Short mmCIF file of C-alpha atoms and ligand atoms in Angstrom, two decimals:
data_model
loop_
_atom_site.label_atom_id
_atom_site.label_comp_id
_atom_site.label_asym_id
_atom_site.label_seq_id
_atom_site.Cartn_x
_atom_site.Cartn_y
_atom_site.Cartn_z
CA UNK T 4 -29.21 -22.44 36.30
CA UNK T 5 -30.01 -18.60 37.62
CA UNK T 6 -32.46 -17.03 35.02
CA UNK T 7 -29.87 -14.16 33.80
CA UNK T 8 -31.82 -13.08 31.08
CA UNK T 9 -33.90 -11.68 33.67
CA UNK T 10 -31.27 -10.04 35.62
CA UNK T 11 -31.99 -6.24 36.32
CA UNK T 12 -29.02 -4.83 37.10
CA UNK T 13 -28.65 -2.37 39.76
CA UNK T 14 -26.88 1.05 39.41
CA UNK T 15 -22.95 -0.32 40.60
CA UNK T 16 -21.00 1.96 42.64
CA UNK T 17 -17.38 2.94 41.01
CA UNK T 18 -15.57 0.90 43.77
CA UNK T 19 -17.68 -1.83 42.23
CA UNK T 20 -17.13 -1.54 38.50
CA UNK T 21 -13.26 -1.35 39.47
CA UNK T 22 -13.53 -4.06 41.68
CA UNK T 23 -15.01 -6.12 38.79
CA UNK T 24 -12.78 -5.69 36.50
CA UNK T 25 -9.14 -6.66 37.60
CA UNK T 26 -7.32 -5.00 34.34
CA UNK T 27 -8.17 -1.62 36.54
CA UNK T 28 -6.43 -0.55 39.80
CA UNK T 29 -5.99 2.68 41.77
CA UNK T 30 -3.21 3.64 42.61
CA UNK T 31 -2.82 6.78 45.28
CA UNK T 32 -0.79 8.43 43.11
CA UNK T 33 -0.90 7.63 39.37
CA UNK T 34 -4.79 7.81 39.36
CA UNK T 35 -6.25 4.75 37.40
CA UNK T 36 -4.03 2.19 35.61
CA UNK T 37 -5.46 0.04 32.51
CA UNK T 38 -2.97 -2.65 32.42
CA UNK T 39 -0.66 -1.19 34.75
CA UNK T 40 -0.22 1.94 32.46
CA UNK T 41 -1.49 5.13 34.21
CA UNK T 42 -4.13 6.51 32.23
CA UNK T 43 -2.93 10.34 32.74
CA UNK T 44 0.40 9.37 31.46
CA UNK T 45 -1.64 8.19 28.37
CA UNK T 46 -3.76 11.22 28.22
CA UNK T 47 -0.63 13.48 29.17
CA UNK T 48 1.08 12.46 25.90
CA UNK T 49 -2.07 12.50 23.86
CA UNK T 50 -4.44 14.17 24.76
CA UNK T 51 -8.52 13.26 25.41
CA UNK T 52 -10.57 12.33 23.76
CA UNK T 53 -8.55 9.05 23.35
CA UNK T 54 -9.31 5.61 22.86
CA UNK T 55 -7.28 3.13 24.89
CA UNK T 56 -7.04 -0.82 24.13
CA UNK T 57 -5.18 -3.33 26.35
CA UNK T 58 -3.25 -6.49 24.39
CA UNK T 59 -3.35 -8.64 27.83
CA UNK T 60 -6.90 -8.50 28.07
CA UNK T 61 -7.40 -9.12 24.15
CA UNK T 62 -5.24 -12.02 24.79
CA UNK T 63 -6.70 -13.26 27.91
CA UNK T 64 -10.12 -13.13 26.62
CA UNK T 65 -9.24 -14.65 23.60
CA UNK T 66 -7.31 -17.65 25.56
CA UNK T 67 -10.28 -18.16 28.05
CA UNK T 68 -13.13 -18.71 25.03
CA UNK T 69 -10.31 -21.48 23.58
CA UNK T 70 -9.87 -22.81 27.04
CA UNK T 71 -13.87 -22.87 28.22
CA UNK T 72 -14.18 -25.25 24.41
CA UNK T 73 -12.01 -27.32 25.13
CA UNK T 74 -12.72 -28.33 28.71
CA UNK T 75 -15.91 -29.34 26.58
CA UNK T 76 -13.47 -31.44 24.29
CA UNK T 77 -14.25 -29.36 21.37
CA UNK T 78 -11.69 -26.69 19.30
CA UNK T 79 -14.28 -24.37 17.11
CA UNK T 80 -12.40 -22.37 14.59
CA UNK T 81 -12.52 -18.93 16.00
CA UNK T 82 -13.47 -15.94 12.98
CA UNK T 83 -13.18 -12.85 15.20
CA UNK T 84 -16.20 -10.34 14.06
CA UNK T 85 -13.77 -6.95 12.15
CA UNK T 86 -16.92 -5.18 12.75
CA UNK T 87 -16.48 -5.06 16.21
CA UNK T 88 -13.06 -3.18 16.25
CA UNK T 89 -11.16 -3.20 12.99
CA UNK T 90 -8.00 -1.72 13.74
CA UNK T 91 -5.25 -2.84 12.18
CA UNK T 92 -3.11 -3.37 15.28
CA UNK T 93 -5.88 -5.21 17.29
CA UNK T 94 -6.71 -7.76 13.72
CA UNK T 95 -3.04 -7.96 13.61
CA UNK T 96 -2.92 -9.14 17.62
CA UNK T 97 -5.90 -11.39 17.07
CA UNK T 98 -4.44 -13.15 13.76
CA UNK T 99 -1.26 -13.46 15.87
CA UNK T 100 -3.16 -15.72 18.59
CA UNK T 101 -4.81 -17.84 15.60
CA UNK T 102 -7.90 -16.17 14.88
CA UNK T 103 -9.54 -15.98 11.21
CA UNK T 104 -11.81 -13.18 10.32
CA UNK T 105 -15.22 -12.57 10.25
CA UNK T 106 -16.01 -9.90 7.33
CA UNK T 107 -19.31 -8.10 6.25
CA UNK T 108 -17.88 -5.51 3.76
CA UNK T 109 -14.72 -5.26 1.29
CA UNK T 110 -13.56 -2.91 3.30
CA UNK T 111 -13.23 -5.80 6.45
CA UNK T 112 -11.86 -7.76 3.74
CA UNK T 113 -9.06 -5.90 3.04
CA UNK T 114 -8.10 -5.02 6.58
CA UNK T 115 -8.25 -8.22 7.61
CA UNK T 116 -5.57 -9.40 4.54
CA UNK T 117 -4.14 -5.75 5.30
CA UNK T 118 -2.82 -7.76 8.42
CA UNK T 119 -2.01 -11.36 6.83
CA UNK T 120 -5.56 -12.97 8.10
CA UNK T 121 -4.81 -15.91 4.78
CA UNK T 122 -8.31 -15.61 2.68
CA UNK T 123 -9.31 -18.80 2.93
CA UNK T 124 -9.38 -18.33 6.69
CA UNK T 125 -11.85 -15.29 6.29
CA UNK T 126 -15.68 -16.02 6.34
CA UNK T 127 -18.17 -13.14 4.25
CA UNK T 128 -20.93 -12.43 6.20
CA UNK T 129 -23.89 -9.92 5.79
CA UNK T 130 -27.31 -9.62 3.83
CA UNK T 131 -26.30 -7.48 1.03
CA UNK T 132 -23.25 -8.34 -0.19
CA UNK T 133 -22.66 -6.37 -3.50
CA UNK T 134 -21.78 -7.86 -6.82
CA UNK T 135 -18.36 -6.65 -6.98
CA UNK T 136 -17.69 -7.66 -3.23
CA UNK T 137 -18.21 -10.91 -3.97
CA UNK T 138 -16.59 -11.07 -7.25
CA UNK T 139 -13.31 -9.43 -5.00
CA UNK T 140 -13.73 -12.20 -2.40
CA UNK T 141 -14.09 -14.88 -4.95
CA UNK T 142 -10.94 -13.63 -6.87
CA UNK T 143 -8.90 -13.47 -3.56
CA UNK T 144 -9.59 -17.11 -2.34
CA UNK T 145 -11.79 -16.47 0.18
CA UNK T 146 -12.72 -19.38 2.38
CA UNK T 147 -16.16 -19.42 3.11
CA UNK T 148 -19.42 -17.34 1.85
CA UNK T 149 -22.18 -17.07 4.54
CA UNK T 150 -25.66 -16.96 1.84
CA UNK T 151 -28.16 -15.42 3.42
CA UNK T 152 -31.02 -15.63 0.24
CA UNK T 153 -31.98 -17.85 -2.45
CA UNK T 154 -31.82 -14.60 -4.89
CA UNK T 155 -28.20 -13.58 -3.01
CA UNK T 156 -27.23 -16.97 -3.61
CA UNK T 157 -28.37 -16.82 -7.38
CA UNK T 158 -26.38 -13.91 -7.93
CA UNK T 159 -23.32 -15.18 -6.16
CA UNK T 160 -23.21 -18.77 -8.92
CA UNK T 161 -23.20 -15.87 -11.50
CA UNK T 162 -20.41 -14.20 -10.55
CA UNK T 163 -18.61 -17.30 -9.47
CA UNK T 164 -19.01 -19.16 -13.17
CA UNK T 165 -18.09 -16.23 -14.80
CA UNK T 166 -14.96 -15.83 -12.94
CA UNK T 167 -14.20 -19.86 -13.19
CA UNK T 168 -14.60 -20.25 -9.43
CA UNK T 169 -16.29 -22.80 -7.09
CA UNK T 170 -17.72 -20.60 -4.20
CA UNK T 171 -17.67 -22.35 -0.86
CA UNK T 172 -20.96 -21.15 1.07
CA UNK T 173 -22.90 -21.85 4.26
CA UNK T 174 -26.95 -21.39 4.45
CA UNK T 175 -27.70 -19.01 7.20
CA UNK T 176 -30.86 -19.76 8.87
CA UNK T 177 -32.92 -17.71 10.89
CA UNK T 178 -33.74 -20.30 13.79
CA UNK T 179 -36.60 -17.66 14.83
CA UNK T 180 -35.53 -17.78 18.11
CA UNK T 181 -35.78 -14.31 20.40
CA UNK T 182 -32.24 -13.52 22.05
CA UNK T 183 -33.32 -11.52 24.77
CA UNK T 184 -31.53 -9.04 23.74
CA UNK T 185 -31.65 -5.56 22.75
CA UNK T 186 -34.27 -4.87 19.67
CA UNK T 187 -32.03 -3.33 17.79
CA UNK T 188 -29.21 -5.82 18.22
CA UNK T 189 -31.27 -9.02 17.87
CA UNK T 190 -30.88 -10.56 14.23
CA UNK T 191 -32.62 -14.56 14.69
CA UNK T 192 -36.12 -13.73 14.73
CA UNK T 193 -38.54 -14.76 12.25
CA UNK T 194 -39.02 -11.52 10.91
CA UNK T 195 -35.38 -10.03 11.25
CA UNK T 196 -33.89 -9.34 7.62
CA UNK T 197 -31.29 -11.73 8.52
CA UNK T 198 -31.43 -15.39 7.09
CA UNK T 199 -33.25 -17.90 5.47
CA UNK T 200 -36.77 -19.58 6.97
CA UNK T 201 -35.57 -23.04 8.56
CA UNK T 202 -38.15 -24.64 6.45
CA UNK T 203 -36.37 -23.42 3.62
CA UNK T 204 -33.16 -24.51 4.03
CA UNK T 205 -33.24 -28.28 2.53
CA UNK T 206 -34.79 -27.48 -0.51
CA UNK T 207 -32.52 -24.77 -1.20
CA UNK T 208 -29.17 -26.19 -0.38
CA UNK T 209 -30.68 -29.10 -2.60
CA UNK T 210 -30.60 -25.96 -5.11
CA UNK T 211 -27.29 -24.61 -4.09
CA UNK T 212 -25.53 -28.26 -4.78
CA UNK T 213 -27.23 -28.36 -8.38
CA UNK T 214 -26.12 -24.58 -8.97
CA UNK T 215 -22.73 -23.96 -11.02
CA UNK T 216 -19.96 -22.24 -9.04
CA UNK T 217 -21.77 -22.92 -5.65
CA UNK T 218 -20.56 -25.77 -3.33
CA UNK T 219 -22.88 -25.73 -0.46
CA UNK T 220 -21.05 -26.91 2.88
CA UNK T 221 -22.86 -26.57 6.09
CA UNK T 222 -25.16 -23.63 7.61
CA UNK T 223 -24.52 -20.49 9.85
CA UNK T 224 -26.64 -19.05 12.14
CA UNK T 225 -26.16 -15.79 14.20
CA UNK T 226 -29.06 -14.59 16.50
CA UNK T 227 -27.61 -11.25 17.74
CA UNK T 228 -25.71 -9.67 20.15
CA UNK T 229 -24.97 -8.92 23.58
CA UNK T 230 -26.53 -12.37 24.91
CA UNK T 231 -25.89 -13.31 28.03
CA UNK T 232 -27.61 -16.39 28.61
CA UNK T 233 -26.65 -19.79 27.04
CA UNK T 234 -30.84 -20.20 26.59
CA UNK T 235 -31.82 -18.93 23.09
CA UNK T 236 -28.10 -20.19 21.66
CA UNK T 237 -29.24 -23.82 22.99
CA UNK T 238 -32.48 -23.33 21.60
CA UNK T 239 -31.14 -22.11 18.00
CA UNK T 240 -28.61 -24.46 18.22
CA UNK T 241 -31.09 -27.33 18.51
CA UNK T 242 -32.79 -26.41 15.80
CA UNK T 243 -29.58 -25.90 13.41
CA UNK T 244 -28.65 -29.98 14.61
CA UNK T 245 -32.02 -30.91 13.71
CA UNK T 246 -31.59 -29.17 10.17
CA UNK T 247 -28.16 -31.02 9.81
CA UNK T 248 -29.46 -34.10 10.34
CA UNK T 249 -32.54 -33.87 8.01
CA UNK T 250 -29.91 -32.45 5.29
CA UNK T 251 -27.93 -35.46 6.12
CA UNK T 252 -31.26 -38.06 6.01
CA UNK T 253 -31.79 -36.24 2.02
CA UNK T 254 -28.33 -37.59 1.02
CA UNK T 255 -26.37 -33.45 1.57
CA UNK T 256 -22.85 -32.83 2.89
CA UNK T 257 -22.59 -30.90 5.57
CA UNK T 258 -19.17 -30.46 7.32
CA UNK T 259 -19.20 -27.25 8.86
CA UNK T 260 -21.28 -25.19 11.00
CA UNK T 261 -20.86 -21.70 11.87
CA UNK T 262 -22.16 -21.07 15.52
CA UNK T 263 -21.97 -17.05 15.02
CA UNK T 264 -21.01 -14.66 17.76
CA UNK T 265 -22.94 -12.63 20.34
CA UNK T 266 -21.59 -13.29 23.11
CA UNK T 267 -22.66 -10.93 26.11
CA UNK T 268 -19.96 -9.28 28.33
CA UNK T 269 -20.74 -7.36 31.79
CA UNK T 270 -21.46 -3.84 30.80
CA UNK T 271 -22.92 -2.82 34.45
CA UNK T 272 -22.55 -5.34 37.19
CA UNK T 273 -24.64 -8.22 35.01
CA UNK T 274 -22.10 -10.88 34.96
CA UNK T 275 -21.08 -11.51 31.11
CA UNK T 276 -22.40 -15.07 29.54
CA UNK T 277 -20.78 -17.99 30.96
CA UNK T 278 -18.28 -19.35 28.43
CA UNK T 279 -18.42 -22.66 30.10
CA UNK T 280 -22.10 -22.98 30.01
CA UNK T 281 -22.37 -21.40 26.51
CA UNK T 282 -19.60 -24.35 25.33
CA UNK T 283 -21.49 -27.24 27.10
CA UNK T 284 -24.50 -25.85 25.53
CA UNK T 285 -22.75 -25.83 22.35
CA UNK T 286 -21.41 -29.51 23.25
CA UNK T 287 -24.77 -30.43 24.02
CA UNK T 288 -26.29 -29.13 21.16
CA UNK T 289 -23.97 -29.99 18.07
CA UNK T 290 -21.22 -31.76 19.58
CA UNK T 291 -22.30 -34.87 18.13
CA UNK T 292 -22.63 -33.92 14.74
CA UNK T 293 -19.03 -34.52 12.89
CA UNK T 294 -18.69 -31.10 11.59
CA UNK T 295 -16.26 -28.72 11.92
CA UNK T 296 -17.32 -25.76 14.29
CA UNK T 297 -16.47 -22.14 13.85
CA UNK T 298 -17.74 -19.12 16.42
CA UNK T 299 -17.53 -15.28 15.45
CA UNK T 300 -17.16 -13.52 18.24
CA UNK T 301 -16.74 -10.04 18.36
CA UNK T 302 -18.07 -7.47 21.63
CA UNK T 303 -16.82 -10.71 24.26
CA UNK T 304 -12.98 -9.81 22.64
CA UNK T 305 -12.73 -7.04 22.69
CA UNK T 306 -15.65 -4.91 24.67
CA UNK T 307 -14.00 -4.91 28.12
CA UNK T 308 -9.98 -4.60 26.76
CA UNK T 309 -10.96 -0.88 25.57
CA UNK T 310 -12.20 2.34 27.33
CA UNK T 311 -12.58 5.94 26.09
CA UNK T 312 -10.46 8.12 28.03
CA UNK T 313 -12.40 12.25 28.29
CA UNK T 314 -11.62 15.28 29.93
CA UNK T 315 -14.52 17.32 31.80
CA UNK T 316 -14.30 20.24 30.37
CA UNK T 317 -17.12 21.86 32.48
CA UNK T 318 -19.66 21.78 35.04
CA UNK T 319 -22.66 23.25 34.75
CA UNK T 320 -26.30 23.89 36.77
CA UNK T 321 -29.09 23.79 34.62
CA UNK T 322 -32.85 23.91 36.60
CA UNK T 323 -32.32 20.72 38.74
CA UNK T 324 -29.79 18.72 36.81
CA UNK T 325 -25.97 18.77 37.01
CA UNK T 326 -24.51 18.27 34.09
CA UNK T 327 -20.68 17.30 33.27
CA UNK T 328 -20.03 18.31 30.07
CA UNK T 329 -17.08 16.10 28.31
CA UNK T 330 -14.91 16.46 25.57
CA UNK T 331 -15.92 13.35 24.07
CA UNK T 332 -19.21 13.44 22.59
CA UNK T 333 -21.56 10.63 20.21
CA UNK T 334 -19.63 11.23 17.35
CA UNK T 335 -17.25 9.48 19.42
CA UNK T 336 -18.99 6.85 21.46
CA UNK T 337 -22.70 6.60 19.97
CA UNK T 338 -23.75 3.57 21.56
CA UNK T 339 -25.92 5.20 24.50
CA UNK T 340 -27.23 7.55 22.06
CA UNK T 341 -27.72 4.52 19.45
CA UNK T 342 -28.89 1.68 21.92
CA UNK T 343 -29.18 3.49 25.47
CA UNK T 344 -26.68 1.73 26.33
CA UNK T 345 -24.76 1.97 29.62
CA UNK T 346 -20.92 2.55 30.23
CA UNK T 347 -19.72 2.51 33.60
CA UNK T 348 -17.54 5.65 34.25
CA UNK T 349 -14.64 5.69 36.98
CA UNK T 350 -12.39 9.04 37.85
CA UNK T 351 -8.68 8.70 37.20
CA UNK T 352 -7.89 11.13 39.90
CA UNK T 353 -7.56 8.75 43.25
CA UNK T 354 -9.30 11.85 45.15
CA UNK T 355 -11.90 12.04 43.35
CA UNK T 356 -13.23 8.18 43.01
CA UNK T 357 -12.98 8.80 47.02
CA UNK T 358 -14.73 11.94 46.74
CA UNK T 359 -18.70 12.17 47.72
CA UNK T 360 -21.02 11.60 44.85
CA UNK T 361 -24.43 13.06 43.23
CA UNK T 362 -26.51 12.70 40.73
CA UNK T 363 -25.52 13.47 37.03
CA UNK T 364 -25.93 13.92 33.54
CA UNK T 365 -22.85 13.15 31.70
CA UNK T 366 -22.80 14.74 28.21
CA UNK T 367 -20.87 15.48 25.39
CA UNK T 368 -20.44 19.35 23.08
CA UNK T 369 -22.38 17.85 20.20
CA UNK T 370 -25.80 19.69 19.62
CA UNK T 371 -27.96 16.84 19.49
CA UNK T 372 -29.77 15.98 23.24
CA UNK T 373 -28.77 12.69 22.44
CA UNK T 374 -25.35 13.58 23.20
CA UNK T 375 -25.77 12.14 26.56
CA UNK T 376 -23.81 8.97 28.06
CA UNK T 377 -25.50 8.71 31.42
CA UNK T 378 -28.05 10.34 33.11
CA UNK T 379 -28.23 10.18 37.17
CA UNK T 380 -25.46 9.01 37.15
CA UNK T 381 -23.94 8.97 40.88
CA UNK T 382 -20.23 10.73 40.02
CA UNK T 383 -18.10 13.02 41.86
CA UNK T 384 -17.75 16.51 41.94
CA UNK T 385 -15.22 16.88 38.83
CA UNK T 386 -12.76 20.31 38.03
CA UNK T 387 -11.97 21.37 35.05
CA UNK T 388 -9.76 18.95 33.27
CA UNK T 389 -10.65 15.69 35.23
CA UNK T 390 -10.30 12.85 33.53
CA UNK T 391 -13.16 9.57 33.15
CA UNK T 392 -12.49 6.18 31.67
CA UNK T 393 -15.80 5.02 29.68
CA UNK T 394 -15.40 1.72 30.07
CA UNK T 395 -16.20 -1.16 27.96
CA UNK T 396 -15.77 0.60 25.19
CA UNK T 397 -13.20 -1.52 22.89
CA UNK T 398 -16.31 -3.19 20.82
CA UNK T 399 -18.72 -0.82 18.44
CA UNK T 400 -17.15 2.02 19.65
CA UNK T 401 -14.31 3.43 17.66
CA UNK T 402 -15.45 2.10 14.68
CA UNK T 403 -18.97 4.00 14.90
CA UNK T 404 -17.21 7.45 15.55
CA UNK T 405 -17.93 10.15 12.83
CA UNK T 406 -16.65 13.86 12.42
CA UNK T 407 -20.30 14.82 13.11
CA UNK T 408 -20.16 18.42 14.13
CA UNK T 409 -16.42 18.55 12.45
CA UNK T 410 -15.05 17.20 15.67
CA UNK T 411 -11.56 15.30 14.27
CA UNK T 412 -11.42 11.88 14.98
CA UNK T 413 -9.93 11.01 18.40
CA UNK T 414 -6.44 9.13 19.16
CA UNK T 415 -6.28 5.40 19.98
CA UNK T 416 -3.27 4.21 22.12
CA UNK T 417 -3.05 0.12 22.40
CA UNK T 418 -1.69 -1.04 25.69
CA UNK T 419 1.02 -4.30 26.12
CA UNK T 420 3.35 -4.77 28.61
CA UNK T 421 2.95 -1.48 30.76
CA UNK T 422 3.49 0.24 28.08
CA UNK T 423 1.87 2.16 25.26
CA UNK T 424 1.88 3.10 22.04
CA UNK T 425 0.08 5.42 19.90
CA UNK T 426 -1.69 3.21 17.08
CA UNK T 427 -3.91 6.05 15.56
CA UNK T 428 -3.21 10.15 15.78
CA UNK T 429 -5.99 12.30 16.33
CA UNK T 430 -6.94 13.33 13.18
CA UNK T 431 -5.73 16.84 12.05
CA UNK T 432 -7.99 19.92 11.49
CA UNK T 433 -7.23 20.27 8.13
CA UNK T 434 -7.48 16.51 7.16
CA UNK T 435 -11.27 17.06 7.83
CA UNK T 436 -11.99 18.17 4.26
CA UNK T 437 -8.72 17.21 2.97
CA UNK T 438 -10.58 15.36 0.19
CA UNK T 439 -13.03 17.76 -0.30
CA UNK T 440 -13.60 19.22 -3.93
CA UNK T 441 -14.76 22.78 -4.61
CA UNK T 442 -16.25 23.00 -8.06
CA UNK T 443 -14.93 25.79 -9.93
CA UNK T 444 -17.79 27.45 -10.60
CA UNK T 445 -18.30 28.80 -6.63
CA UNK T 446 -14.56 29.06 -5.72
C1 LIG H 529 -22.00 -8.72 14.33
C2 LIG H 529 -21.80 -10.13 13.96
C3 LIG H 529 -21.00 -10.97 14.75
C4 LIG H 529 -20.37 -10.51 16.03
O1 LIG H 529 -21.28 -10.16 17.00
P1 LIG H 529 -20.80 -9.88 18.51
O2 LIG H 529 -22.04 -9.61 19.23
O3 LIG H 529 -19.88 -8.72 18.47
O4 LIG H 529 -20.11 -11.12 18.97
C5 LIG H 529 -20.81 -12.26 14.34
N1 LIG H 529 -21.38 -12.74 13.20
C6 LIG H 529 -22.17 -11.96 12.42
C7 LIG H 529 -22.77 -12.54 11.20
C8 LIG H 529 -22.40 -10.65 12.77
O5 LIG H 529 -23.19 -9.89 12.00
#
């Protein structure tokens, strides 16, 4: 199998981010379509900066992870990650193809009901759950608590005794295993805050079965994010079997084990992990172990179905460097300022992805250098009021935005169909310290 976690990717040319990714044409007229909608005719109506989801790839994405499972004969229970995009329309889409939730707050909690995701098909995830999130999740019937300490887990029989509950939970372990991914993304490594020490899994879940209101019932693991070779999941994998089976040997249940999400998706022309390769590996690894499987993906869902959709609203010479200044900024899209990371950009104007290109750096109005999505980045000349698709944008994007700078929070349009609809307004000037309190004494 080619070594992808050692794939350098190579700067793609636009033609060849639109050629990879068939949800995109151009058309000589329209200017780019997402889904066969024209994204000026989505801009027209709403103006930029605007997020812009598409339902057929949500749904095709989400029907090629079931499909790649179970040409490996298996049918994991699939918890899509809220974090990831927790919009009410695109939980309500997911929970319409069959998806539970994965949750790391109240807040996902309650969005996730918000859209009729049943409790007990929701799974709590996260190291620091607070006392009165659990206590809300208990109370509501959730269906699964992922324990990721032996003093979380202490606290978490409290609450359940006290409330007369019987908490289902899952160990998670930290396998210790490095996902090749991005520091600040990677969450299985030994000394990651994530997860309980392997070696300390069978004599706590020995605990856990002894403790009231706990009911221990299998392990998690999750080992980060944006992976994009089936290599470290095998590896972590391997070592969660192993831990089942010693359980197992010291007379424990264990039905269920919950595989966690990460999967990588193509941001620049690095092809995204191999679903069928990361399910044999998953076959490989666990298939054998009569337990019930559940995966929480997040980015592979939804990443590529959403793009943020800017206007340039200027050019400008500074020293050597070209800069395009946008009207979307980091408060908007912060993962290149947060991770460096890269998001391909394509004109909407058919003349100009034609036109010659140079050098750039693309940049938002926020004053922060970081406000920068790309630099050198070969673009076209752009006038004022060309539009760009950021692309890849539909995972940790919206849901990291911020009024930094007292910019209003943008528009999101979902896609279905060839058509559109609005599923979020931009937020109003005045709804920017609508709840806002002015003590009396400096009125
Ligand atoms: C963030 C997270 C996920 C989803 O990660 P993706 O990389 O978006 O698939 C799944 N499980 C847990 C516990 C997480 O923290």
């Amino acid at each position: 199998m080619q070594a992808v976690e050692n794939f350098i990717a190579a700067e793609p040319a636009i033609a060849e981010l639109l050629a990879a990714r068939p949800a995109f044409k151009m058309h000589a007229q329209d200017g780019l379509c997402f889904e066969d909608v024209p994204l000026n005719a989505i801009a027209d109506a709403h103006g930029t900066p605007v997020w812009v989801y598409g339902a057929g790839s949500i749904r095709a994405r989400y029907a090629a992870l079931v499909q790649a499972f179970a040409d490996a004969g298996l049918a994991p229970h699939i918890h899509y990650a809220v974090k990831a995009n927790d919009h009410l329309a695109i939980l309500s889409l997911l929970r319409g193809l069959g998806a539970g939730a994965d949750v790391v707050s109240l807040g996902e909690f309650s969005r996730a009901q918000k859209t009729g995701v049943l409790p007990s098909n929701i799974v709590f995830s996260g190291v620091g759950k607070s006392r009165a999130e659990m206590a809300a999740a208990l109370t509501a019937g959730i269906g699964q608590i992922n324990v990721e300490s032996a003093e979380e887990l202490r606290v978490l029989s409290e609450i359940a005794t006290g409330l007369g509950q019987t908490a289902r939970i899952v160990l998670r372990v930290n396998p210790d295993v490095d996902a090749g991914t991005h520091a600040k993304i990677t969450t299985g490594r030994a000394d990651n805050k994530f997860g309980i020490a392997a070696h300390e899994i069978p004599a706590l879940y020995a605990h856990a079965k002894n403790l009231p209101g706990i009911e221990p019932v299998g392990l998690a693991l999750h080992i980060g994010s944006q992976i994009l070779s089936p290599a470290p999941y095998a590896a972590a994998y391997g070592k969660a079997a192993a831990l089942v089976r010693t359980l197992r040997a010291a007379g424990q249940q264990v039905s269920v084990l919950d595989l966690g999400g990460g999967l990588g998706i193509g941001y620049q022309d690095e092809p995204g992990i191999s679903l069928a390769a990361f399910a044999n590996a998953v076959r490989q690894q666990v298939g054998d172990l009569d337990v019930t499987l559940l995966l929480e993906p997040g980015r592979y869902l939804v990443g590529p179905a959403g793009l943020l959709l800017a206007s340039v609203t200027l050019e400008k010479q500074a020293g050597t460097k070209r800069f395009v200044v946008l009207d979307a900024a980091m408060n908007d899209l912060l993962r290149p300022a947060l991770y460096d990371s890269y998001h391909g950009m394509l004109p909407v104007s058919a003349v100009e992805f034609v036109s010659p290109v140079s050098p750039a750096e693309v940049v938002g109005p926020v004053c922060e250098t970081g406000d920068t999505f790309a630099t050198g980045r070969l673009l076209p000349g752009f006038a004022e009021g060309s539009r760009i698709a950021l692309l890849d944008a539909g995972a940790y994007g919206a849901v990291m935005s911020s009024p930094y700078n007292a910019r209003p929070r943008a528009a999101s349009v979902l896609v279905d169909g060839g058509k559109f609809d609005l599923i979020t307004p931009r937020q109003k000037l005045e709804d920017l310290w609508a709840d806002e309190i002015l003590p009396n004494a400096i009125k």
